[in-house]
Coordinates of C-alpha atoms and ligand atoms in Angstrom, one line a residue:
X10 CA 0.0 0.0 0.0
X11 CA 2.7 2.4 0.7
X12 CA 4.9 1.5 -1.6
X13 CA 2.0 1.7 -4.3
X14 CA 0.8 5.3 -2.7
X15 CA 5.2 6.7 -3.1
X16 CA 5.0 5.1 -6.6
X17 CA 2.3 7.0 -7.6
X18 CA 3.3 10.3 -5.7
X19 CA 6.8 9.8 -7.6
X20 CA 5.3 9.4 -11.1
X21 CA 3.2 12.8 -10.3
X22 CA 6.2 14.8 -8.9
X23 CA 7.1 16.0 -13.1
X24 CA 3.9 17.6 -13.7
X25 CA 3.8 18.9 -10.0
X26 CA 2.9 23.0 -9.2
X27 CA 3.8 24.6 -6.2
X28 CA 1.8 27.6 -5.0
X29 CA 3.7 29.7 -2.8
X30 CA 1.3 32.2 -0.8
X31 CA 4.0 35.4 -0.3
X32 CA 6.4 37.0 -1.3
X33 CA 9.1 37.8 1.6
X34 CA 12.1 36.3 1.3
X35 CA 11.4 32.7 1.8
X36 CA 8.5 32.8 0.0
X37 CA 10.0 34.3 -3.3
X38 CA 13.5 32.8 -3.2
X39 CA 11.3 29.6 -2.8
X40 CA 9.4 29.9 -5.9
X41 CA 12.8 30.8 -8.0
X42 CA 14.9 28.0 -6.5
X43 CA 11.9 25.6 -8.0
X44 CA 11.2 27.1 -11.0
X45 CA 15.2 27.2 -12.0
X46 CA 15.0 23.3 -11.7
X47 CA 12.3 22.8 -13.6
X48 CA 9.4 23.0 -10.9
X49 CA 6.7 25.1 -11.7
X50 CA 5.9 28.0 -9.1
X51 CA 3.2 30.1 -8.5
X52 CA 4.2 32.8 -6.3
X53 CA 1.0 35.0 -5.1
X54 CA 0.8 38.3 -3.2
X55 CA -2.3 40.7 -2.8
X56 CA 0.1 43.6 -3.9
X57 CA -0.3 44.5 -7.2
X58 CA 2.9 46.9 -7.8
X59 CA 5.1 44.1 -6.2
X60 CA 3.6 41.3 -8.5
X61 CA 4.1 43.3 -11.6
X62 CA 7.9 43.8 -10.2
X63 CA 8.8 40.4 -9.4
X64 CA 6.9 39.3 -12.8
X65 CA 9.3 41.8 -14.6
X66 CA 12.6 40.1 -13.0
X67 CA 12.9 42.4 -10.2
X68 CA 13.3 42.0 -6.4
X69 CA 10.8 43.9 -4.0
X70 CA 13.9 43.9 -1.7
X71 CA 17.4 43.2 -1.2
X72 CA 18.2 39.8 -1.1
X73 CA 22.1 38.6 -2.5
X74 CA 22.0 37.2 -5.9
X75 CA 18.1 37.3 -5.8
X76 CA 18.0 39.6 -9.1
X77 CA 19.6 37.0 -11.3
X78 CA 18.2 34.3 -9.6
X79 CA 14.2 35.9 -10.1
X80 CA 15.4 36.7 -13.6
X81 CA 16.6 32.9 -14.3
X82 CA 13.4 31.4 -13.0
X83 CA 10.7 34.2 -15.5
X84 CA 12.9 33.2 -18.1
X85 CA 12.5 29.9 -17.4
X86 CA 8.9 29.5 -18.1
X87 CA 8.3 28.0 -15.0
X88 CA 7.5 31.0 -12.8
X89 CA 5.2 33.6 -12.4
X90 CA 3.9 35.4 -9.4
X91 CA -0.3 36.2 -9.2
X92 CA -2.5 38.2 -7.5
X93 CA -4.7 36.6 -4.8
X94 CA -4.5 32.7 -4.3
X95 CA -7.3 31.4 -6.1
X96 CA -5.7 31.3 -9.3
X97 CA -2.2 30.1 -8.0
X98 CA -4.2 27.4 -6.0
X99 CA -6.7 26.3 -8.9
X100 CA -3.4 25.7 -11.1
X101 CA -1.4 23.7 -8.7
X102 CA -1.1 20.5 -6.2
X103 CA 0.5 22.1 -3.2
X104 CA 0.1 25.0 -1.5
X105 CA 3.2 26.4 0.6
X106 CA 2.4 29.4 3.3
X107 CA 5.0 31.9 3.1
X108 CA 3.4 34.9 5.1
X109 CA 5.0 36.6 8.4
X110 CA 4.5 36.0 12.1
X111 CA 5.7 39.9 13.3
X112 CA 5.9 40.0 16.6
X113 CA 2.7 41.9 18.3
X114 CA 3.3 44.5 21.0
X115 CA 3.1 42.1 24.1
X116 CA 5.9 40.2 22.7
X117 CA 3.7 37.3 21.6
X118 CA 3.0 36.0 17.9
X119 CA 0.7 37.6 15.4
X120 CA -1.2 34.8 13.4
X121 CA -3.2 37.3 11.5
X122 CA -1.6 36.8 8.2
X123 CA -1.6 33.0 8.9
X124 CA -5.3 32.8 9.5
X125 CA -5.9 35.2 6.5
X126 CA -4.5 33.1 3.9
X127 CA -5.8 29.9 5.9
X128 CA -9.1 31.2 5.3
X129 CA -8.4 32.3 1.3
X130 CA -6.7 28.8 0.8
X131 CA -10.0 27.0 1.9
X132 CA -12.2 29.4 -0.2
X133 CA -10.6 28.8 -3.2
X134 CA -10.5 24.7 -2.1
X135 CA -14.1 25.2 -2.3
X136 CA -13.9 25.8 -6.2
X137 CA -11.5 22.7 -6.5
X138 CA -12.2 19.0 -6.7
X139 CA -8.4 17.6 -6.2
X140 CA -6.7 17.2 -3.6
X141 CA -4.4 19.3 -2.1
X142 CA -1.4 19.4 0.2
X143 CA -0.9 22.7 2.3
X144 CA 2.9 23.5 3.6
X145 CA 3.0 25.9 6.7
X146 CA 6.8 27.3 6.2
X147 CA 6.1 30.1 8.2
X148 CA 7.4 30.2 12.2
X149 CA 4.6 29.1 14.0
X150 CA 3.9 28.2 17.6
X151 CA 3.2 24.4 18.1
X152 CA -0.2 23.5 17.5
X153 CA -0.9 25.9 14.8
X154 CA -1.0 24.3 11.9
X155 CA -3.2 21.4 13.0
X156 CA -5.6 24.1 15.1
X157 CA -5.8 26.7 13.4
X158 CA -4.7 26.3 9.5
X159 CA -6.1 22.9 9.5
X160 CA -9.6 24.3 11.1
X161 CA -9.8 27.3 9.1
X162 CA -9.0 25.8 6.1
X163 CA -11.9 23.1 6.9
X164 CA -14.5 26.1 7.9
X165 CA -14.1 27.9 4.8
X166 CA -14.0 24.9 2.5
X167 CA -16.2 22.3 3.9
X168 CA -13.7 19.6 3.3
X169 CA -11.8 17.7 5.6
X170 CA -8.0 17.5 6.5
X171 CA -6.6 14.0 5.9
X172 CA -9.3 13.2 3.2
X173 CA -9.9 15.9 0.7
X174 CA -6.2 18.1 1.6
X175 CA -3.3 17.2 3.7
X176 CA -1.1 18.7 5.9
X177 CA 2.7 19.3 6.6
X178 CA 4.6 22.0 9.0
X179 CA 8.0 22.4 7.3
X180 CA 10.5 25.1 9.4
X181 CA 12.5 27.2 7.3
X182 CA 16.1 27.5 8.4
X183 CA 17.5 30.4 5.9
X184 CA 19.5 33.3 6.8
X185 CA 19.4 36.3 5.3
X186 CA 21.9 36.8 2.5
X187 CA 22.5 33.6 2.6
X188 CA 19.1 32.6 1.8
X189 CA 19.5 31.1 -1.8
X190 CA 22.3 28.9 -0.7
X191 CA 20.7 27.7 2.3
X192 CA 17.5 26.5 0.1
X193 CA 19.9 24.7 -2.7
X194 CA 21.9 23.2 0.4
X195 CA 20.2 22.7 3.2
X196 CA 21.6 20.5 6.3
X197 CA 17.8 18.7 6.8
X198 CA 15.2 18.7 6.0
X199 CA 11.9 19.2 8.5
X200 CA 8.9 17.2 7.6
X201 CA 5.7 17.6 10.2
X202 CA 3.1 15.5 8.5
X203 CA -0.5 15.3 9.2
X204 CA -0.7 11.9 7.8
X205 CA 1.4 9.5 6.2
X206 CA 0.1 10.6 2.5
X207 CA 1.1 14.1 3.0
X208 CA 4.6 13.9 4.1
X209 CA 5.0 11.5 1.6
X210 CA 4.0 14.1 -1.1
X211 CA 5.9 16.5 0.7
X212 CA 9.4 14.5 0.7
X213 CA 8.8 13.3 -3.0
X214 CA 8.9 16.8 -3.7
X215 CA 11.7 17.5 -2.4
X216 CA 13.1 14.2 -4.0
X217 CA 12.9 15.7 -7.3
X218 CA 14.4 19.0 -6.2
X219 CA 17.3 17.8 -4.7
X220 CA 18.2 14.6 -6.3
X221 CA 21.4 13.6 -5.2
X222 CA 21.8 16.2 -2.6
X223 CA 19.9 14.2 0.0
X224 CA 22.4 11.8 0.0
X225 CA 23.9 14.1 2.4
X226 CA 20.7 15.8 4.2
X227 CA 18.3 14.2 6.1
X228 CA 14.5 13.8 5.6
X229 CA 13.2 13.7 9.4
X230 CA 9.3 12.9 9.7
X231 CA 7.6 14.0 12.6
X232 CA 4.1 15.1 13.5
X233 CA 3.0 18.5 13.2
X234 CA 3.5 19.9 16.3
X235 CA 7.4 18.5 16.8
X236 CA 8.2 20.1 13.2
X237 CA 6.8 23.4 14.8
X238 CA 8.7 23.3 17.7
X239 CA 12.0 22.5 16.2
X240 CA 12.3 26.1 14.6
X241 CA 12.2 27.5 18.0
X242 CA 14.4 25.2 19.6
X243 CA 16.4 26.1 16.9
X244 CA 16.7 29.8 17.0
X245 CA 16.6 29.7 20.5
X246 CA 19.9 27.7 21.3
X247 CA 21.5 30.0 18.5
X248 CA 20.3 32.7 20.4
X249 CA 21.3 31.3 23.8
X250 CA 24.7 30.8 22.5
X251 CA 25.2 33.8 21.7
X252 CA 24.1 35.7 24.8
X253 CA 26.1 32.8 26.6
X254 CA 29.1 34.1 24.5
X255 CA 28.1 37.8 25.7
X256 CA 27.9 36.7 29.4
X257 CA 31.5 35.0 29.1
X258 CA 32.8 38.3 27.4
X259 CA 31.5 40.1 30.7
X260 CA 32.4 37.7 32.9
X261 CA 36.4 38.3 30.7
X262 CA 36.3 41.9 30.9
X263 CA 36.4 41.5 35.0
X264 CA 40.1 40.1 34.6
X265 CA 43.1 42.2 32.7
X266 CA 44.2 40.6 30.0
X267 CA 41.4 38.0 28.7
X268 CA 40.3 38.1 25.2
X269 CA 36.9 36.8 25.1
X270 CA 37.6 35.6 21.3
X271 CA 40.5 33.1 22.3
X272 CA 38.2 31.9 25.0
X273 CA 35.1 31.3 22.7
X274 CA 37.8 30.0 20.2
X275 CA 39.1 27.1 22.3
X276 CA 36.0 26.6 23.6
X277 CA 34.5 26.3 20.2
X278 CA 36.8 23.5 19.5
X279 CA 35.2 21.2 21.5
X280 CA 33.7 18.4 18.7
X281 CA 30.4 18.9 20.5
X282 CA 29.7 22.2 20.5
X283 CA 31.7 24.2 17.6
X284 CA 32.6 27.8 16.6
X285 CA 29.6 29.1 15.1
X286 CA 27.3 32.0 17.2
X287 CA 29.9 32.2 20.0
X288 CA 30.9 35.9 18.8
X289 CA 30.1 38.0 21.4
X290 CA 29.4 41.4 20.9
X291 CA 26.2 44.0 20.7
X292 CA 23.8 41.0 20.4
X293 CA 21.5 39.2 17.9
X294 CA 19.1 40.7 16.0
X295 CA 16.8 40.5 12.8
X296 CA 13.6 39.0 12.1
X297 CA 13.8 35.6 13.6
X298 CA 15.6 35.2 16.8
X299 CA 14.9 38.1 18.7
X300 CA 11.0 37.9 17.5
X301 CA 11.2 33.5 17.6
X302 CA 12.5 33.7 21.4
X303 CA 10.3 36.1 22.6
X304 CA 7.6 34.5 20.9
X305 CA 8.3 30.7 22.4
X306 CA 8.8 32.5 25.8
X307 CA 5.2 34.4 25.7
X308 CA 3.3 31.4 24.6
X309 CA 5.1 29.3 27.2
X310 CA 3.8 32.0 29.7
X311 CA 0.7 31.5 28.2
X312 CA 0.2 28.2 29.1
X313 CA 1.7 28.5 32.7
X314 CA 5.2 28.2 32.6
X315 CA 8.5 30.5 32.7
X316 CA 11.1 30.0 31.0
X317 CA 13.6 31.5 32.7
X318 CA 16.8 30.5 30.0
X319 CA 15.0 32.3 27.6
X320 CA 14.2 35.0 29.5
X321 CA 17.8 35.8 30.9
X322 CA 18.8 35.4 26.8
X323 CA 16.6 38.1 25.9
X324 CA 17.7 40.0 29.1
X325 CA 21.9 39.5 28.1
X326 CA 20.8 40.8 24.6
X327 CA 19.2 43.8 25.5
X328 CA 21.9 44.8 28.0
X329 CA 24.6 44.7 25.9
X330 CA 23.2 47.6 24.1
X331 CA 24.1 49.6 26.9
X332 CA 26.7 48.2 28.2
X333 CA 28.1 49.6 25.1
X334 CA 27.3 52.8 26.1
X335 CA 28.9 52.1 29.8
X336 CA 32.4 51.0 27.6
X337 CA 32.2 54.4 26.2
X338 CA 31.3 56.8 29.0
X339 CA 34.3 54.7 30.5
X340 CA 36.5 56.6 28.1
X341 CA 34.0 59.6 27.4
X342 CA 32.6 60.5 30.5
X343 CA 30.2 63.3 29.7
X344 CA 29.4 62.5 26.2
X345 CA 26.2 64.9 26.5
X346 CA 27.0 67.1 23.3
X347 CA 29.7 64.9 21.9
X348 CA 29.3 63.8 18.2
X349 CA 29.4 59.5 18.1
X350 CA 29.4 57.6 15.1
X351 CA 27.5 54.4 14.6
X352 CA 29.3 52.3 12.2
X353 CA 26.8 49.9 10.4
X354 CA 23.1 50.0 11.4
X355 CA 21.6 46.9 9.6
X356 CA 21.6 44.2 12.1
X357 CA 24.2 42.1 10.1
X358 CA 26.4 42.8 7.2
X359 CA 24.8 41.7 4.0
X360 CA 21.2 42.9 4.2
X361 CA 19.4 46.3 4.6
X362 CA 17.2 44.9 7.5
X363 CA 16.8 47.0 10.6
X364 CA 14.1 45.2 12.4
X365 CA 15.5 44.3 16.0
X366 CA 19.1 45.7 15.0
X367 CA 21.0 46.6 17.8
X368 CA 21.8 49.8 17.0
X369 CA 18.4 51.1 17.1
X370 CA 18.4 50.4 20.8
X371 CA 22.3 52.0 20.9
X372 CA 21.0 55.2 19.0
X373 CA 18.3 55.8 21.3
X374 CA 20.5 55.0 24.6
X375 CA 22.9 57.6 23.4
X376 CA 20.0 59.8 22.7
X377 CA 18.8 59.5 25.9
X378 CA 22.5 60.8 27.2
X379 CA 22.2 63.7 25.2
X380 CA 25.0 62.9 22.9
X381 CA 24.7 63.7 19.2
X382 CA 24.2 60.7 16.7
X383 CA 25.7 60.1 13.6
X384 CA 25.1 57.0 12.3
X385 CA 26.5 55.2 8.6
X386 CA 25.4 51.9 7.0
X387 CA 26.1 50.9 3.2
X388 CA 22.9 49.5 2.2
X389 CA 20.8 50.3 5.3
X390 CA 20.1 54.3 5.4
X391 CA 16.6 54.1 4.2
X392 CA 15.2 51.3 6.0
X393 CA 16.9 53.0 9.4
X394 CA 15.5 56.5 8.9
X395 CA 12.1 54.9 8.7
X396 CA 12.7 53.8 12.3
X397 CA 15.0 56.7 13.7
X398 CA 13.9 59.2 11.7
X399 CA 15.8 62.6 12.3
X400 CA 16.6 61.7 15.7
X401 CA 20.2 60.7 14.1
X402 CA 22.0 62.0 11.3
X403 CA 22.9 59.9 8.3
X404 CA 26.7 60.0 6.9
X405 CA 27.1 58.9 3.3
X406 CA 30.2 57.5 4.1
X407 CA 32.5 56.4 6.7
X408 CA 34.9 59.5 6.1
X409 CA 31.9 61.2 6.7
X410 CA 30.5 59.4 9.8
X411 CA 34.0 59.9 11.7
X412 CA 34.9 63.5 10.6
X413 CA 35.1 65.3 13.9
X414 CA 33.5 62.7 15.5
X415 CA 34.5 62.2 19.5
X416 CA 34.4 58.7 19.8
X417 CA 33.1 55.7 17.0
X418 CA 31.0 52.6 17.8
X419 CA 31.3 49.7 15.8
X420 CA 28.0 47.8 15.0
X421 CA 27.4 45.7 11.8
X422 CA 30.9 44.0 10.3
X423 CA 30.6 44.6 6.9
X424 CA 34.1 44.6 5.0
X425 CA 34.3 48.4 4.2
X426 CA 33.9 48.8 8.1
X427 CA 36.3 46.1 9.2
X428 CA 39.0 47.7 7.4
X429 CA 38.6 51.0 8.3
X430 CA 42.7 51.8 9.1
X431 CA 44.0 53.2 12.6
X432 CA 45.5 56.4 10.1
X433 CA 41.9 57.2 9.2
X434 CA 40.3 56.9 12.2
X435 CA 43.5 59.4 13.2
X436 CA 42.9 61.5 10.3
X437 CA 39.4 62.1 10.7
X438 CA 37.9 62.0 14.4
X439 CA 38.1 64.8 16.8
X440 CA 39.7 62.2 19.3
X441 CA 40.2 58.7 17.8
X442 CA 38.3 56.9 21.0
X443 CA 37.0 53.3 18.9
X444 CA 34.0 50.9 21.0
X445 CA 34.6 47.6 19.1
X446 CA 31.0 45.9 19.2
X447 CA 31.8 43.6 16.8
X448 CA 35.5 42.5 17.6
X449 CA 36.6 43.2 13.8
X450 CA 39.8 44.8 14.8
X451 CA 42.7 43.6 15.9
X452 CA 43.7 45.2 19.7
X453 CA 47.8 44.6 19.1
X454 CA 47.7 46.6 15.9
X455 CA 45.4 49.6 16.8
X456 CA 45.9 50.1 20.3
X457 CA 48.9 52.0 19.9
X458 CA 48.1 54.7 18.5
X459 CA 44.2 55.1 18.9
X460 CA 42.3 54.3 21.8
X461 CA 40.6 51.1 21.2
X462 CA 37.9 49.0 23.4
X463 CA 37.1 45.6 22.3
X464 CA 33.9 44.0 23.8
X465 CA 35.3 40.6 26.0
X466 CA 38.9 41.9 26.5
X467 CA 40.2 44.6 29.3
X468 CA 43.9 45.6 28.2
X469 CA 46.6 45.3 30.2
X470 CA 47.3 48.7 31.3
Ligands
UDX16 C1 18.6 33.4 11.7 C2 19.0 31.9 11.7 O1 20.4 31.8 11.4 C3 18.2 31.2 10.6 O2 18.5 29.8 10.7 C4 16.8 31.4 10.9 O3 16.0 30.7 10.0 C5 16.4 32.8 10.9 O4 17.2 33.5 11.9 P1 19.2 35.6 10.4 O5 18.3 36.3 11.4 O6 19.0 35.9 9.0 O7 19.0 34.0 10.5 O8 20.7 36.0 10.8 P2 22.0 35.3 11.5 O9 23.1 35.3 10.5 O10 21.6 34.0 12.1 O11 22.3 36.4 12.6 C6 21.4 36.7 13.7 C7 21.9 37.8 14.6 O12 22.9 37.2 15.5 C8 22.7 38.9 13.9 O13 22.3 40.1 14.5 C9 24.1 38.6 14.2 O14 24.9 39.8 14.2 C10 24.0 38.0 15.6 N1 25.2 37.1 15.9 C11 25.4 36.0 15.1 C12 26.0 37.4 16.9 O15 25.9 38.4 17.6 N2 27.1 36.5 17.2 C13 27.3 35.4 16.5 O16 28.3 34.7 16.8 C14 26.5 35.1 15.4

């Protein structure tokens, strides 16, 4: 029976169309990545301007390599992107659910976009007599997808899960920048299945895409709810290694002469737990962890218990924002009046996303302090001014960020910034005072001639 039921799954996986319903940045690199290997994709949106954008070959937002890639896949024949879902849902055999889960202003998740397109995929299953598989990719708390996209879905079709459509929570775990090459490689692959039949459509799906590739990544089937809860064991423990990485860089700057990135570098060596997220500095930020922990921390609340590791993560986060402002009144005592410069406001190199970005928080401590704001990002000037508004100033370069500036705070890594040299810094700053929140420079080399603090390390004096 099962082998009969993968068979015929297999045999149906060339003529198979995807639906994808949004068009963020899972959603659309989604659709292109199937579409350039021969899967067709039906990306849909409910904004017009964007889905005649994307539909010429061009990115509502900045995404690396996203331009050629969306190009690639129109060009292919295989993709287009539609507006509203019935037409995307009436010409294929699985739906995927792309839209956010923002964080609302009590800290918990907002489903409204999730029970939105619930509702419009169930309409449209109304009009449809096949059936049909429905992906949640969004980050969603556990129980979700069975209680409320399954139910909803249900409601507004009058059809019923496990018969007439199936099921499956699949976590998405791609970074931003990075997000193209963490679809084409992934290092698993999630599968929460409602039943049998739909993680089996689900994985031959995936069979098809990847070929080869899953020689080396893992299919792991799991019920709905596990799948959901993976994502946020996920981000958290990234996110609890790096505020652990930020409480052992406080814990090194109580003793001259530690270097917090030696530390975290032998301890990263350890076959069990590895390098990666152990960079201590300003903290995490973005769309996912900051938003996923608080998220898994509210609805834990919700149902009666506290997390209290979770909790203390988000706590270490948000206080290294101003204990970057304690580092520099260390060296700047009165900074009310004195011109800083924020180097890098995105909240990593690579992207022009400021949602949860640390320096937000920095801008507005400094603010607070009375000290005058001059901030500097690459890519990110727009998106920032949408959140700080004039309450900073906005350099167009880095010559411009640090001229006469009393003291420079280094937030986002990006190359140009990491290579700023100790004669420019000299050359342009009113007094070259440099808060390293980012550990991109190397102590032995500048300390000599500028006046350098690196987060984790306390110089021998
Ligand atoms: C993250 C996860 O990596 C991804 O798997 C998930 O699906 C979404 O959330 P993203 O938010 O794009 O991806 O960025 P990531 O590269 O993970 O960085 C998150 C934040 O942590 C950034 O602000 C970064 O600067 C910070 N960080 C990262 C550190 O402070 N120290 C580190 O060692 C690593």
């Amino acid at each position: 029976m099962i082998s009969f039921m993968k068979q015929y799954v297999v045999r149906d996986m060339n003529k198979i169309s995807v639906a994808i319903h949004g068009t963020g940045f899972i959603g659309l690199v989604s659709g292109c990545c199937f579409a350039t290997r021969g899967i067709k994709a039906i990306n849909s949106t409910f904004n017009k301007g964007n889905c005649e954008r994307i539909n010429n070959g061009e990115s509502p937002f900045f995404e690396n390599g996203l331009d050629e890639l969306l190009k690639e896949a129109v060009s292919s024949g295989n993709f287009k992107c539609v507006v509203g879902r019935d037409k995307a849902i009436e010409e294929s055999d699985i739906s995927i659910i792309a839209v956010g889960t923002p964080m609302r202003k009590d800290n918990s998740i907002d489903l409204y976009f999730i029970k939105q397109t619930a509702r419009q995929i169930g309409h449209a299953l109304k009009k449809k007599d096949e059936y049909h598989l429905i992906v949640v990719r969004s980050t969603v708390v556990p129980s979700t997808t069975r209680n409320l996209v399954g139910k909803l879905v249900e409601e507004a079709s009058g059809k019923k899960m496990g018969k007439d459509f199936g099921l499956c929570m699949q976590p998405e775990f791609l970074a931003e920048g990075r997000s193209i090459e963490d679809t084409f490689k992934p290092d698993r692959i999630i599968i929460g299945e409602l039943d049998q039949k739909s993680g089996d459509i689900l994985q031959s799906l995936y069979e098809r895409f990847y070929g080869n590739y899953l020689e080396n990544c893992p299919i792991l089937r799991m019920n709905l709810e596990s799948a959901e809860l993976v994502k946020y064991g996920n981000n958290c423990l990234l996110a609890t290694k790096i505020s652990y990485a930020n409480e052992m860089a406080r814990i090194a700057e109580l003793v001259v002469g530690v270097d917090i990135v030696q530390v975290m570098k032998g301890v990263g060596l350890d076959y069990r737990i590895n390098e990666e997220f152990l960079g201590a500095g300003v903290g995490f930020g973005g769309s996912c962890l900051p938003k996923d922990v608080n998220a898994i921390t509210a609805f834990a609340k919700s149902k009666g218990y506290n997390p209290r590791l979770l909790t203390s993560v988000l706590d270490i986060n948000a206080d290294q924002t101003i204990h970057v402002v304690s580092l520099l009144k260390k060296e700047l005592p009165d900074i009310k009046g004195k011109r800083i410069a924020l180097l890098g406001l995105a909240f990593k190199p690579g992207t022009d996303d400021m949602r949860f970005a640390p320096s937000i928080r920095i801008a507005h401590h400094l603010i607070d302090e009375g000290a005058s704001v001059i901030g500097y990002d690459p890519v990110a000037e727009i998106e920032a001014e949408k959140i700080l508004g004039n309450s900073i100033d906005y350099a167009s370069g880095v010559e411009e960020a640090l001229y006469d500036a009393d003291a420079a705070i280094i937030i986002t890594e990006w190359d140009e910034i990491s290579t700023i040299k100790v004669e420019d810094f000299k050359k342009y700053m009113k007094t070259p005072i440099i808060i390293d929140g980012r550990r991109v420079y190397n102590p032995e080399e500048y300390n000599n001639d500028i006046r350098l603090v690196s987060f984790g390390r306390t110089e021998i004096s």
